Amino acid sequence: MNIESGARPLDLRRIILYLIFAFGIAWAGGLAIALTGGLANSPPVAGSNLPLAFFILTTVYMGAPAIAHVLTRLVTREGWGGTYLRPKLSQNWPYWVIAWLAPGLLTFAGAAVFFVLFPQYYDASLSRVQAMLQQAAPEQQVPEVSPWLAVIAGAVQAILLAPLLNALPVFGEEFGWRAYLQPKLLPLGGRKAMLLMGLIWGAWHWPVVAMGYNFGLDYVGAPWLGMLLMVWFTLAFGTLVGWLALRGGSVWPAVIAHGALNGIAGIAALFVQGTPSPLLGPLPVGLIGSAGFALIALWLFLRSGALDPPAPRSAPPVPTERMALPVTGPGDS
């Protein structure tokens, strides 16, 4: 079933089938986590110390959008054009740079706003970091390391390496959401497409959020307010990564940005004392912690044409002058 929307049709049949696969596979994985102890009491995988929940979360749950992408193409015989896998780095490298750096900078910005508004939760002595350093070598004679130096080194390492180290697990999400669903929704217009992407992506997280992922369970209104806050965050962050994929013409800037966020998101917790509400911050999934991402998303929504597909590159003009043909006289052979 196709619905005409603007110049391109909205392919509802493939959109619905894709969502059935993406939600069905992921939520089945979430059910398996819930039935085997949840996130907190998951048994270890045989032969390793990794919890079963971690294995299901990183393979089945996070991989579901990519699996849904492939299955939808196979079932509907769509073919393999427009998979967004070409890097296009030489043309669109600025978007790769933004993807690499922006998540870390916006995470720090949101945490800074939170601590300015709630200074009672800011720990300038970094007591959590000091405890971690002491626990790492409790009885060994090692040079004393400044907790600030440890945090700075960890932040730099996360900014530089996290996009690469996290690329594989987050690819499962981005190859589905940004490389398949987003182009299918763009006939609605960029703004509507990004709104729907944020709502869908947030709702897709609900089973694991209900089990304590991202926010825990010790907050007012748990888990329902956490589920709503997840939609808020996926609207804000999803608009940024959606724009990066759109302008970069590839899924890879979105993969980089998502991997960068996953690597840096928890660093603000090192500055916390007391028990602030996770619904507010300082982590980027909180209402205040997400302020940087929300402002960028708002700017993209208000900027005319920012979320619309870029115009196709025009081919070089073909010369209109006709080439002069040699004149052949009667005596030529």
XYZ file of N, CA, C and O in Angstrom, residues 32-45 50-54 211-212 217:
88
model
N 12.920 -12.432 27.032
C 13.882 -13.448 27.465
C 14.726 -12.930 28.633
O 15.022 -13.677 29.574
N 15.096 -11.655 28.592
C 15.846 -11.067 29.711
C 15.000 -11.073 30.977
O 15.460 -11.447 32.062
N 13.729 -10.651 30.847
C 12.842 -10.590 32.009
C 12.626 -11.972 32.631
O 12.560 -12.111 33.860
N 12.525 -13.002 31.799
C 12.242 -14.350 32.295
C 13.470 -15.043 32.865
O 13.343 -16.112 33.479
N 14.652 -14.469 32.651
C 15.884 -15.094 33.155
C 16.550 -14.237 34.228
O 17.774 -14.253 34.369
N 15.760 -13.470 34.950
C 16.316 -12.714 36.068
C 16.365 -11.225 35.873
O 16.766 -10.490 36.778
N 15.988 -10.739 34.678
C 16.029 -9.309 34.430
C 17.442 -8.801 34.267
O 18.397 -9.573 34.177
N 17.593 -7.492 34.262
C 18.913 -6.896 34.095
C 19.766 -7.051 35.345
O 20.990 -7.155 35.262
N 19.132 -7.053 36.505
C 19.883 -7.057 37.756
C 20.338 -8.450 38.179
O 21.401 -8.594 38.796
N 19.570 -9.472 37.873
C 19.868 -10.816 38.373
C 20.057 -11.826 37.252
O 19.707 -13.000 37.392
N 20.592 -11.370 36.143
C 20.783 -12.263 34.999
C 21.922 -13.243 35.263
O 22.986 -12.849 35.760
N 21.744 -14.517 34.943
C 22.817 -15.495 35.143
C 23.930 -15.297 34.121
O 23.707 -14.748 33.044
N 25.145 -15.749 34.440
C 26.249 -15.612 33.482
C 26.100 -16.582 32.315
O 25.522 -17.658 32.450
N 26.617 -16.166 31.170
C 26.662 -17.055 30.016
C 27.661 -18.159 30.294
O 28.726 -17.919 30.880
N 30.160 -12.897 31.631
C 29.194 -11.934 31.120
C 27.774 -12.374 31.441
O 27.417 -13.539 31.240
N 26.940 -11.481 31.939
C 25.542 -11.842 32.196
C 24.821 -12.167 30.889
O 25.112 -11.579 29.843
N 23.880 -13.065 30.981
C 23.079 -13.423 29.807
C 22.348 -12.203 29.268
O 22.194 -12.045 28.050
N 21.896 -11.328 30.173
C 21.177 -10.130 29.741
C 22.045 -9.254 28.847
O 21.568 -8.680 27.868
N 23.327 -9.137 29.181
C 24.239 -8.343 28.358
C 24.355 -8.934 26.959
O 24.321 -8.204 25.958
N 12.741 -2.365 32.837
C 13.538 -3.242 33.694
C 14.689 -2.510 34.376
O 15.494 -3.129 35.080
N 14.804 -1.199 34.151
C 15.818 -0.424 34.860
C 16.955 0.086 34.008
O 17.871 0.732 34.525
N 15.475 1.980 38.735
C 14.070 1.843 39.121
C 13.721 2.651 40.368
O 12.562 2.677 40.782
